[in-house]
mmCIF file of C-alpha atoms and ligand atoms in Angstrom:
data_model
loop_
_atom_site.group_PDB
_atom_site.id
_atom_site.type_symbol
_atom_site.label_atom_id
_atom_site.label_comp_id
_atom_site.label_asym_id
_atom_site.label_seq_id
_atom_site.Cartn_x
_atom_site.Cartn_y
_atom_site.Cartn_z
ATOM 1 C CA UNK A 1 0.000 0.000 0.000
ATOM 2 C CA UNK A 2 1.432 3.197 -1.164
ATOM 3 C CA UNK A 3 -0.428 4.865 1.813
ATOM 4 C CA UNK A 4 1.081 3.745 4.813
ATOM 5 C CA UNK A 5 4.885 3.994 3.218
ATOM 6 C CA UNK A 6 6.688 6.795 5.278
ATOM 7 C CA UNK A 7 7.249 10.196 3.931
ATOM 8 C CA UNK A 8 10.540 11.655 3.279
ATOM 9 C CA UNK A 9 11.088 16.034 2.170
ATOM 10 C CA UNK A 10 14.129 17.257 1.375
ATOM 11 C CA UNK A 11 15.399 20.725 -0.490
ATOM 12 C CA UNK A 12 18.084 22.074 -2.456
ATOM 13 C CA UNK A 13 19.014 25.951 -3.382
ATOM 14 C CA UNK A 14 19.398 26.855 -6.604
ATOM 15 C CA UNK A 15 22.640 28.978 -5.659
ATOM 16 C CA UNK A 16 25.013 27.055 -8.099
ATOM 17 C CA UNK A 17 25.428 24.409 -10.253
ATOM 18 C CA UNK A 18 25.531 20.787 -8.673
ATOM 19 C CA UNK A 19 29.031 19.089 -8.216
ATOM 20 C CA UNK A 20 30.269 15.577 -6.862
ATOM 21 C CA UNK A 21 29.684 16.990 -3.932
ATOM 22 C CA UNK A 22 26.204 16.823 -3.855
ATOM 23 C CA UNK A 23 25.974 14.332 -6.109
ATOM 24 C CA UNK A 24 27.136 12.296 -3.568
ATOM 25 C CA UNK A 25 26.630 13.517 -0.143
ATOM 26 C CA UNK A 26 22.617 14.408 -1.140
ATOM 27 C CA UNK A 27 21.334 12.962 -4.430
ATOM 28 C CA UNK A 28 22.923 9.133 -4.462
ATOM 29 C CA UNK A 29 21.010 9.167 -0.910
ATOM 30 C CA UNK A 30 17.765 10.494 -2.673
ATOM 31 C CA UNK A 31 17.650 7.987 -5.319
ATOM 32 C CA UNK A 32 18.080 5.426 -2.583
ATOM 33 C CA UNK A 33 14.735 6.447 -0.929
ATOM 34 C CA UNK A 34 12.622 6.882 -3.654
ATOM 35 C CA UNK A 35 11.798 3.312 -4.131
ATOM 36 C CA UNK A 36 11.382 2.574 -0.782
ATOM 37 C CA UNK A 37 9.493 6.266 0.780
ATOM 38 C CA UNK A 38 6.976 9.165 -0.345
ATOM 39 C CA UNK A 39 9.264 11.361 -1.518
ATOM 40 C CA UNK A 40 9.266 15.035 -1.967
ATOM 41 C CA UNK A 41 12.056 16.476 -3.569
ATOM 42 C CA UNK A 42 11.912 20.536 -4.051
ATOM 43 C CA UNK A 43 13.855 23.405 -5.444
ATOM 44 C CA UNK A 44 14.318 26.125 -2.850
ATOM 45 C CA UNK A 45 14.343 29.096 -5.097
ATOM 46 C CA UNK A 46 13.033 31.734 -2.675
ATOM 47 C CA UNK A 47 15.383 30.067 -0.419
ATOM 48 C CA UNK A 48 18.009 31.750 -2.511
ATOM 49 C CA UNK A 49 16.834 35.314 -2.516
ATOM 50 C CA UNK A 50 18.219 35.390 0.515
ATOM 51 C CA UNK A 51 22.073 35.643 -0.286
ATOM 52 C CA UNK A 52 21.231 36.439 -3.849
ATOM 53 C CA UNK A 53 18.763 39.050 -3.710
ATOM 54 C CA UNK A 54 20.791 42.048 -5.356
ATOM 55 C CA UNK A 55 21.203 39.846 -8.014
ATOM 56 C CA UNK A 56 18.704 37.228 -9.212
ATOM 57 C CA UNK A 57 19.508 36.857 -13.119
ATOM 58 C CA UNK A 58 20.835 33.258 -12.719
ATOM 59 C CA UNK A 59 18.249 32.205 -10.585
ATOM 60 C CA UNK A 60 16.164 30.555 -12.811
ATOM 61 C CA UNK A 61 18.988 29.110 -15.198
ATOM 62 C CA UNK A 62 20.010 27.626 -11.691
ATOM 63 C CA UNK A 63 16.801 26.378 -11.695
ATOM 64 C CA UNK A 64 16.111 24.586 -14.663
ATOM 65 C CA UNK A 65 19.985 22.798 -14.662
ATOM 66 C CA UNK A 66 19.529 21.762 -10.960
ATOM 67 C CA UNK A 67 16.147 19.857 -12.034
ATOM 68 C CA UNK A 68 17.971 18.566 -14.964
ATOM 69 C CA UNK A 69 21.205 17.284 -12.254
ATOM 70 C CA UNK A 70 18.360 15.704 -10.345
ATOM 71 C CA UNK A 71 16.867 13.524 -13.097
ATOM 72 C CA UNK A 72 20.229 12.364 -14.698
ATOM 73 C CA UNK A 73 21.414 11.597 -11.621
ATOM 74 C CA UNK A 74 18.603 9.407 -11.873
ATOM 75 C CA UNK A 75 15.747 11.168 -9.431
ATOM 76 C CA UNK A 76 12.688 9.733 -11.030
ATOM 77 C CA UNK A 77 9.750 11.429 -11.031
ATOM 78 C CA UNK A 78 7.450 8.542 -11.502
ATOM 79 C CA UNK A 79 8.690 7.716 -8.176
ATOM 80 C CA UNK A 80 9.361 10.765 -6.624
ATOM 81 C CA UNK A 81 7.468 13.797 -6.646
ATOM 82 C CA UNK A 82 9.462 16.824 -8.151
ATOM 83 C CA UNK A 83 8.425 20.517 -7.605
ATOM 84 C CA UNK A 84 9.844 24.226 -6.883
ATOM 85 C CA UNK A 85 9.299 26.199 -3.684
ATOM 86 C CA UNK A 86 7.633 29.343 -5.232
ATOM 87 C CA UNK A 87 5.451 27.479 -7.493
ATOM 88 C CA UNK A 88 3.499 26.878 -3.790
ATOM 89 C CA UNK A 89 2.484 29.916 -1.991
ATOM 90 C CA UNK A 90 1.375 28.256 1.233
ATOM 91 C CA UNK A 91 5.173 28.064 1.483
ATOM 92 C CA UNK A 92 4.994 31.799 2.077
ATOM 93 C CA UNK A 93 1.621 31.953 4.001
ATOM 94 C CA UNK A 94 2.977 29.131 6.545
ATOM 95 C CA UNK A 95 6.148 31.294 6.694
ATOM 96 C CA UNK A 96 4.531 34.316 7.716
ATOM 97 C CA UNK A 97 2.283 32.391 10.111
ATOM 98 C CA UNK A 98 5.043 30.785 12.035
ATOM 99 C CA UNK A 99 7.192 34.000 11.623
ATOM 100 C CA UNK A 100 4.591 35.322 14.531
ATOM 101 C CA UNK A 101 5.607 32.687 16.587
ATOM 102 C CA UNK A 102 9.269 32.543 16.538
ATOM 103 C CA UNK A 103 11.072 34.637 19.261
ATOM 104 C CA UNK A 104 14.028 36.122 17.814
ATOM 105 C CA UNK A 105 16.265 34.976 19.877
ATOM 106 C CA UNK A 106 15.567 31.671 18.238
ATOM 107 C CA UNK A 107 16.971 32.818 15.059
ATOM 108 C CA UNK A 108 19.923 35.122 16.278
ATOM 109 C CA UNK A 109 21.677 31.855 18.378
ATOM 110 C CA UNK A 110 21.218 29.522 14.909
ATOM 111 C CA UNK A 111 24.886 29.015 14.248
ATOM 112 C CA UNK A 112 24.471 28.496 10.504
ATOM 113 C CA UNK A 113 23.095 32.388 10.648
ATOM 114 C CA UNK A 114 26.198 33.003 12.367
ATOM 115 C CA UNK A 115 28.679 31.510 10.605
ATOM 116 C CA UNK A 116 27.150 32.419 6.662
ATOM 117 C CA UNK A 117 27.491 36.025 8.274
ATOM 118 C CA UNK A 118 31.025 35.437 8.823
ATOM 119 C CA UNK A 119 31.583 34.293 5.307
ATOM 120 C CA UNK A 120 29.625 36.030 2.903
ATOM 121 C CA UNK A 121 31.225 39.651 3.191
ATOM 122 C CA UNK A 122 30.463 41.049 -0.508
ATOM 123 C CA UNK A 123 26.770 41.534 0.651
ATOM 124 C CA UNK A 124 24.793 42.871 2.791
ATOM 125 C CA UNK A 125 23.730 40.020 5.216
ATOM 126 C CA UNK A 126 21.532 41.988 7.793
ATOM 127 C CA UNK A 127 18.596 41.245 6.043
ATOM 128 C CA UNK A 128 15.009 40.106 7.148
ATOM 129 C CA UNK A 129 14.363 37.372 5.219
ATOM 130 C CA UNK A 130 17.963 36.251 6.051
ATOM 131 C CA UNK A 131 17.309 36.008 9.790
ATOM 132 C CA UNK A 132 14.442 34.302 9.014
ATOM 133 C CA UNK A 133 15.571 31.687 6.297
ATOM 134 C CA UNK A 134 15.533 28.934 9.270
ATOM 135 C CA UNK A 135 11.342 29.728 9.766
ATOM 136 C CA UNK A 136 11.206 29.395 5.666
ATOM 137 C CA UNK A 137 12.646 25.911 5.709
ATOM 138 C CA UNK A 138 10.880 25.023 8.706
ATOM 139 C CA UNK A 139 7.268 25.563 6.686
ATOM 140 C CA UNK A 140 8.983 24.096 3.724
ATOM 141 C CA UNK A 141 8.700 21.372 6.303
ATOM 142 C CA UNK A 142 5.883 20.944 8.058
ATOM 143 C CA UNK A 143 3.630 21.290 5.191
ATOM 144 C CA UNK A 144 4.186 18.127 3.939
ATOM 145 C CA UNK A 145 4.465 16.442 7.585
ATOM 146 C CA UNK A 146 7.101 14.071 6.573
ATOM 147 C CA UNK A 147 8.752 11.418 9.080
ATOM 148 C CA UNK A 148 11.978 12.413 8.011
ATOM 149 C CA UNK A 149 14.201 14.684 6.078
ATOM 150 C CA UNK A 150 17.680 13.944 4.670
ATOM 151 C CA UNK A 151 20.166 16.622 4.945
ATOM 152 C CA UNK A 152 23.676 17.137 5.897
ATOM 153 C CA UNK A 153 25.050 18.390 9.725
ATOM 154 C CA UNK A 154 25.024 21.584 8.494
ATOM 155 C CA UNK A 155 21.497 21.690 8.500
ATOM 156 C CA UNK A 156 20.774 20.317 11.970
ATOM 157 C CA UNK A 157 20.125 23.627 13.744
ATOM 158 C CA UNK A 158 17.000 24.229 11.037
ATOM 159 C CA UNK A 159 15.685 20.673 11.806
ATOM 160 C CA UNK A 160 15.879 21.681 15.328
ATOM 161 C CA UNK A 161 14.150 25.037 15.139
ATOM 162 C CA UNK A 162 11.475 22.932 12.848
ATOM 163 C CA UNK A 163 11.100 20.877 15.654
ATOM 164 C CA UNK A 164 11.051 23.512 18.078
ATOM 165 C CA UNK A 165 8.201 25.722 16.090
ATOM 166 C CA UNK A 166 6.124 22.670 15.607
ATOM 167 C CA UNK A 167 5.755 22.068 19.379
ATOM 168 C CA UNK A 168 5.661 25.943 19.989
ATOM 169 C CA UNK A 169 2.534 26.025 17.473
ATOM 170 C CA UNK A 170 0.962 22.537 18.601
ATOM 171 C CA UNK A 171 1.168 23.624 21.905
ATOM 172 C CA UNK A 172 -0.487 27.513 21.266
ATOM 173 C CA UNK A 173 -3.385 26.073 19.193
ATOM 174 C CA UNK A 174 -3.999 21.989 18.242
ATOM 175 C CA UNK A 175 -1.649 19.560 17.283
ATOM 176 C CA UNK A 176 -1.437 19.677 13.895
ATOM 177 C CA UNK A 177 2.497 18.827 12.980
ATOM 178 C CA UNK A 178 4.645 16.033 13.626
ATOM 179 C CA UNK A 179 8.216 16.745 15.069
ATOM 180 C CA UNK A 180 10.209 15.364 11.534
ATOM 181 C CA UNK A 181 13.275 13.625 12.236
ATOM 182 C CA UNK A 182 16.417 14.063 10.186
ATOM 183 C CA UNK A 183 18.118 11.673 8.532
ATOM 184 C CA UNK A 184 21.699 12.383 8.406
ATOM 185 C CA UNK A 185 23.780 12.122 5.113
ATOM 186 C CA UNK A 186 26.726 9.500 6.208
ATOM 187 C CA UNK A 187 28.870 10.341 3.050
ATOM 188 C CA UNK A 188 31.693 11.300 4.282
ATOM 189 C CA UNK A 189 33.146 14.634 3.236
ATOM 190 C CA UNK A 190 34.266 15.160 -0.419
ATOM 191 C CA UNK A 191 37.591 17.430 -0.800
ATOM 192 C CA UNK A 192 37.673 19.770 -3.921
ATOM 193 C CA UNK A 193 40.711 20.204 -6.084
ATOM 194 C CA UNK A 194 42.080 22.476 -3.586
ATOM 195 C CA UNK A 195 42.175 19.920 -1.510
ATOM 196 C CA UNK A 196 39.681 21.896 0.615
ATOM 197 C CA UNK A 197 36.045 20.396 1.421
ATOM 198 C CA UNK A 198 34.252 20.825 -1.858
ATOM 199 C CA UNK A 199 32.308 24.032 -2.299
ATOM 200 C CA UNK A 200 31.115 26.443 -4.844
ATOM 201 C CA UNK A 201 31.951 29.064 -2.580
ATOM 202 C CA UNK A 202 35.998 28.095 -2.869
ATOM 203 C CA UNK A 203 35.570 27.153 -6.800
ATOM 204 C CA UNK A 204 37.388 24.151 -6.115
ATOM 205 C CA UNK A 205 34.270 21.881 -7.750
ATOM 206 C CA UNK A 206 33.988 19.416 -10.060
ATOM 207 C CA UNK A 207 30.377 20.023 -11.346
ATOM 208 C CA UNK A 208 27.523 17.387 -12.994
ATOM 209 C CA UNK A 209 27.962 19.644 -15.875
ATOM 210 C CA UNK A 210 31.479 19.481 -16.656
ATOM 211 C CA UNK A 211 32.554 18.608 -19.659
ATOM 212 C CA UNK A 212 34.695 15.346 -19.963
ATOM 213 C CA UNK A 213 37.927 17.411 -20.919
ATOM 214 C CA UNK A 214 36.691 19.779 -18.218
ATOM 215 C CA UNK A 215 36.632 17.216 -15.712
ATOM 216 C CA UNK A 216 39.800 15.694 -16.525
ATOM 217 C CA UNK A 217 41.655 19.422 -16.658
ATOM 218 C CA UNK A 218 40.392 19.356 -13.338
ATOM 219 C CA UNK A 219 41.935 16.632 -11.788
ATOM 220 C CA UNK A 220 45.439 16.686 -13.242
ATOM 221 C CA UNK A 221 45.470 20.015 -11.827
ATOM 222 C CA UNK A 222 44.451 18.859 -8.148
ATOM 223 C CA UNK A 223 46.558 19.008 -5.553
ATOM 224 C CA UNK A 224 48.843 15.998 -4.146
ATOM 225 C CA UNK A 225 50.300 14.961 -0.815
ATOM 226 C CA UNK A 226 52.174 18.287 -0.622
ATOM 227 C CA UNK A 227 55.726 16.709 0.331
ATOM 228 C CA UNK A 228 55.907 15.195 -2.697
ATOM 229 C CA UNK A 229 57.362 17.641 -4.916
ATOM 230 C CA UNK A 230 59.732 15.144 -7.630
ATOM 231 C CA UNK A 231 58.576 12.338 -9.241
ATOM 232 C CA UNK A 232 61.021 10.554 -6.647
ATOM 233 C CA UNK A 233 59.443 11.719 -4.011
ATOM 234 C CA UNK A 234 57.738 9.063 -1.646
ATOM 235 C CA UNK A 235 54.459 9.925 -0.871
ATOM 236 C CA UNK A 236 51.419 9.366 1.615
ATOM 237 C CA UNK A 237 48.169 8.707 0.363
ATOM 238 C CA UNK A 238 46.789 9.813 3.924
ATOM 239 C CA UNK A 239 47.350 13.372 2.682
ATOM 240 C CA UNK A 240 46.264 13.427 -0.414
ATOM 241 C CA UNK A 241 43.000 14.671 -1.615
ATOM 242 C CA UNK A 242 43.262 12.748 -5.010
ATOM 243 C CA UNK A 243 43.456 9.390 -2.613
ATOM 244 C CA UNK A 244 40.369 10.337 -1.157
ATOM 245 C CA UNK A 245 38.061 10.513 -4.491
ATOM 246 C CA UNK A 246 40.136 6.759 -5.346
ATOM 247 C CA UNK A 247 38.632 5.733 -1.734
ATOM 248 C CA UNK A 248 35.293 6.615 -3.345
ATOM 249 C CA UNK A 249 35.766 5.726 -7.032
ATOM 250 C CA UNK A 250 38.009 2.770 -7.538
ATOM 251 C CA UNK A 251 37.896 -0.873 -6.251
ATOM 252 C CA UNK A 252 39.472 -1.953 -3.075
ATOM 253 C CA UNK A 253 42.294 -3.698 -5.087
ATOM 254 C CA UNK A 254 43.422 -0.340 -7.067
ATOM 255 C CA UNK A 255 43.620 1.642 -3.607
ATOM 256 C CA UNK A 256 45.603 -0.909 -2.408
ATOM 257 C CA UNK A 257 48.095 -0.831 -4.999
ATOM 258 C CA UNK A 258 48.192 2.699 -5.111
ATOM 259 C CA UNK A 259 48.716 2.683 -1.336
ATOM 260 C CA UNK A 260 51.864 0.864 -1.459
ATOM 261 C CA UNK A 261 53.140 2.068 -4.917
ATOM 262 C CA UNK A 262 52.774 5.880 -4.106
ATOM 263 C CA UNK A 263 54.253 5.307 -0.560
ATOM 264 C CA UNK A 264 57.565 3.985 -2.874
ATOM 265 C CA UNK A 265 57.321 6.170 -5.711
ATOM 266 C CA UNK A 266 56.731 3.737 -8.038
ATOM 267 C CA UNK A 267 53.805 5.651 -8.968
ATOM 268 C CA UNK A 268 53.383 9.445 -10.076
ATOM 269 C CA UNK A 269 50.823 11.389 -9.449
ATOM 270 C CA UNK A 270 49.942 11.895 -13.035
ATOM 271 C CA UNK A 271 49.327 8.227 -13.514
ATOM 272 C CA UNK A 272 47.243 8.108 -10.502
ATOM 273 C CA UNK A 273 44.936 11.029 -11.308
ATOM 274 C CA UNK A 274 44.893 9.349 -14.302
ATOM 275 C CA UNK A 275 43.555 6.335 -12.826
ATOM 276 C CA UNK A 276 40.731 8.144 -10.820
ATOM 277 C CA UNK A 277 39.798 10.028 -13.439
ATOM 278 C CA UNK A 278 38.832 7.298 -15.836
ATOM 279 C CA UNK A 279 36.670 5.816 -12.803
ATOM 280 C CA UNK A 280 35.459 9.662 -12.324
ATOM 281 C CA UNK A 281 34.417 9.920 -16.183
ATOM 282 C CA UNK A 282 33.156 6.288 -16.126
ATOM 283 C CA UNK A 283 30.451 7.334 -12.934
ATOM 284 C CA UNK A 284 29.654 10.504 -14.800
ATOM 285 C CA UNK A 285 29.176 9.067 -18.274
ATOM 286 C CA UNK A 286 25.210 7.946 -18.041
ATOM 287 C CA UNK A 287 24.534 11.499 -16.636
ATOM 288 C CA UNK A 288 26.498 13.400 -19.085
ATOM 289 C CA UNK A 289 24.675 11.178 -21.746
ATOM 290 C CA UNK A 290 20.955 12.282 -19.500
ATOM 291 C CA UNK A 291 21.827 15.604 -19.169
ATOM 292 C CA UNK A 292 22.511 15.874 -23.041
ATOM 293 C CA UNK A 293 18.847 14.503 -23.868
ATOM 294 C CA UNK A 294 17.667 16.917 -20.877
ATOM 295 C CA UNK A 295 19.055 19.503 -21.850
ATOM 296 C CA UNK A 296 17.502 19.826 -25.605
ATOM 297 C CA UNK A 297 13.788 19.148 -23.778
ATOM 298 C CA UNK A 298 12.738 22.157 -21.286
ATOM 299 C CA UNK A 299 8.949 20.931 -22.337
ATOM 300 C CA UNK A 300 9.262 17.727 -20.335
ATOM 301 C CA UNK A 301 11.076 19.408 -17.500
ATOM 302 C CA UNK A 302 8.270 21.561 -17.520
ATOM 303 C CA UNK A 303 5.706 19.024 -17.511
ATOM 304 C CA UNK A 304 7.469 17.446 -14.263
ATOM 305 C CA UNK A 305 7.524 20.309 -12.215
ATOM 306 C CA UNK A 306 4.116 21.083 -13.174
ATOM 307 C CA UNK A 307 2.730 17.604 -12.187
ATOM 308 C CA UNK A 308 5.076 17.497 -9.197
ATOM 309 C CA UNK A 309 3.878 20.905 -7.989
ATOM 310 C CA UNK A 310 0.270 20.306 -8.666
ATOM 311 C CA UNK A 311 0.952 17.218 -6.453
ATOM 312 C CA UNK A 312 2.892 19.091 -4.059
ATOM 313 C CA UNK A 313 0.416 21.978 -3.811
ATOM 314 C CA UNK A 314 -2.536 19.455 -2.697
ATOM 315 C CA UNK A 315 -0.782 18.481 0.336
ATOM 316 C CA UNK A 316 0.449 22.038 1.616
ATOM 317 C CA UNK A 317 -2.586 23.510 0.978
ATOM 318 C CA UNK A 318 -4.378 20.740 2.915
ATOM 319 C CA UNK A 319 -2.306 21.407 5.545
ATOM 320 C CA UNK A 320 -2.372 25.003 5.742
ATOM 321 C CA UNK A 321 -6.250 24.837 6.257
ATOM 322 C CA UNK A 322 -5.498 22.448 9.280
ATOM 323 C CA UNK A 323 -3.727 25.603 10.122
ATOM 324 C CA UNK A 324 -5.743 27.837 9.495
ATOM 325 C CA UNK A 325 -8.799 25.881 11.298
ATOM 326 C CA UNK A 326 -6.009 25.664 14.432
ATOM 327 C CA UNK A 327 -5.178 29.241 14.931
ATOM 328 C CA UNK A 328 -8.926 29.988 13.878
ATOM 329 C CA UNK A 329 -7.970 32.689 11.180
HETATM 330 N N1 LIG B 1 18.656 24.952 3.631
HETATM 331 C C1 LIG B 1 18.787 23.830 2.735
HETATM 332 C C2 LIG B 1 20.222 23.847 2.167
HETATM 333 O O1 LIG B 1 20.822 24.873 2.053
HETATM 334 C C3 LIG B 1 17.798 23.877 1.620
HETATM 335 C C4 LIG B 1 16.405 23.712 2.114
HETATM 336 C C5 LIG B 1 15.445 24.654 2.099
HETATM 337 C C6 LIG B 1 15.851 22.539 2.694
HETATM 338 N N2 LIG B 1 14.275 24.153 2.597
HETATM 339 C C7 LIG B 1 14.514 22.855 2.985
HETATM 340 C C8 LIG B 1 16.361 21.273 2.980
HETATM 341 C C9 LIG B 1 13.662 21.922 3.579
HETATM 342 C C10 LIG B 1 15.517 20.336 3.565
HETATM 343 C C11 LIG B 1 14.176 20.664 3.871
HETATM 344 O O2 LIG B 1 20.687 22.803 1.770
HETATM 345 FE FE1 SF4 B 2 48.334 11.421 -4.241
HETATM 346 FE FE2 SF4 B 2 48.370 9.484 -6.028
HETATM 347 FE FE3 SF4 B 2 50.317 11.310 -5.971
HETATM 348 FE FE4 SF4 B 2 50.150 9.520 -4.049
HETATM 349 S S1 SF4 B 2 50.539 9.113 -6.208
HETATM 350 S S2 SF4 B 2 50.477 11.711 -3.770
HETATM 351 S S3 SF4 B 2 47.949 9.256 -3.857
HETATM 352 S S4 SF4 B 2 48.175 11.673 -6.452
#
């Protein structure tokens, strides 16, 4: 019975364009839950606004390519159901509702707020809406009352808060949400070519977009195990970011080989990017290939996000007059 199978929501912004990253860490876990859950899967454009209000003209190219990274990575919306944020204005009218709620104290102790203050310093961060992005996500949330919600530890302090505003509001008027539970991402972290964590914000990505040469321009570029300067060099995998992606991309008996041969230089690093990078370009083949068909058919994306939202828009708005009937507005 497709009734009593649990629900899953999760989100993306549309502030970039997808890399291995999130490939990994957030979509290779969606596909995974799609057979087995009710899955909502949404693009969190007016979740963007808020560090990209001044500027807003890639917005919706961000858009469209992030539902097209979704669907060659092999999201399927027969399974899943696929829809964007502002399509669905009870996202806004639950927003404003539990904005009435929320003490601000709530929002100004959300370390996320804190720390995205720190790092964005080419824009104006003081904002409103910015303060408030936690009380966005949590109505993203609770209108579709779903048992759990996959997201990375970045985003614990919002599923917190959700929690938190869901009691707050069941408490003040009749229970009407669930506390959602997360589900935490257990990918662990993938380093960019910098050998820093990968992040658009550092440009040190490898996106679902890239080109094959791109990709491999990429990699031969990316740093080593920075004691090894000459070919003769010994080196240790343990430091070296390329190691990591072959810990993710090639078989057991490769890393092995490549353990032992790098810590004797009788490998070079340009053989061994070489290596991962054929496993790299093998993985991101089929999606290249999706994308490609994708790409040439905005109609069917259309038609998806249209379906998914008029899907989408039955629940919240089902919800929101459980709210509405609860606060007696
Ligand atoms: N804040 C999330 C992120 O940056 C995106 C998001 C918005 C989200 N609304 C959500 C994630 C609701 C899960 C559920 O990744
Ligand atoms: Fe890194 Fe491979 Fe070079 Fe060793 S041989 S330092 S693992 S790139």
């Amino acid at each position: 019975m497709t009734t009593s199978r649990k629900r899953v929501l999760s989100g993306m912004q549309p502030s970039g364009l997808l890399h291995l990253g999130n490939y990994l860490g957030a979509l290779e876990n969606w596909k995974g839950l799609q057979s087995e859950y009710e899955c909502y899967f949404f693009v969190a454009d007016w979740h963007a606004l808020s560090s990209n209000y001044a500027d807003t003209s890639r917005i919706r190219e961000f858009v469209h390519e992030l539902l097209i990274d979704w669907l060659a990575a092999g999201i399927d919306p027969a399974k899943a159901t696929i829809f964007v944020q502002s399509r669905i204005q009870e996202h806004a009218v639950l927003h404003l509702l539990l904005s009435m709620m929320t003490p601000v104290s709530w929002l100004e102790r959300n370390p996320t707020y804190k720390e995205k203050q720190e790092e964005i310093k080419d824009r104006d961060m003081t904002t409103y809406g910015f303060l408030g992005y936690p009380v966005l996500q949590a109505a993203d949330i609770l209108l579709y009352k779903p048992d759990f919600v996959p997201v990375g530890k970045d985003q614990l302090p919002h599923l917190e808060l959700t929690r938190e505003l869901a009691r707050r509001f069941n408490s003040l008027y009749k229970p009407v949400f669930p506390e959602p539970a997360e589900q935490l991402t257990k990918f662990p972290k993938v380093l960019g070519t910098d050998g820093r964590k990968m992040s658009k914000s550092y440009s040190n990505t490898i996106n679902l977009s890239d080109a094959e040469p791109v990709v491999r321009q990429k990699l031969k570029t990316m740093v080593t195990d920075p004691a090894r300067v000459r070919r003769h060099d010994p080196g240790n995998p343990d430091l070296c970011p390329v190691y990591d992606f072959h810990k993710i991309f090639s078989s057991p008996m490769v890393q092995e080989q490549i353990n032992t041969e790098c810590r004797s230089a009788a490998i070079g690093c340009i053989d061994c990017k070489k290596l991962v990078a054929d496993r790299i370009v093998d993985r991101m083949t089929p999606m290249w290939d999706a994308r490609a068909i994708l790409s040439k058919d905005p109609a069917y994306l259309q038609d998806i996000v249209q379906e998914g939202s008029r899907k989408a828009g039955e629940v919240a708005k089902a919800t929101l007059h459980d709210v509405r009937e609860a606060m007696k507005i």
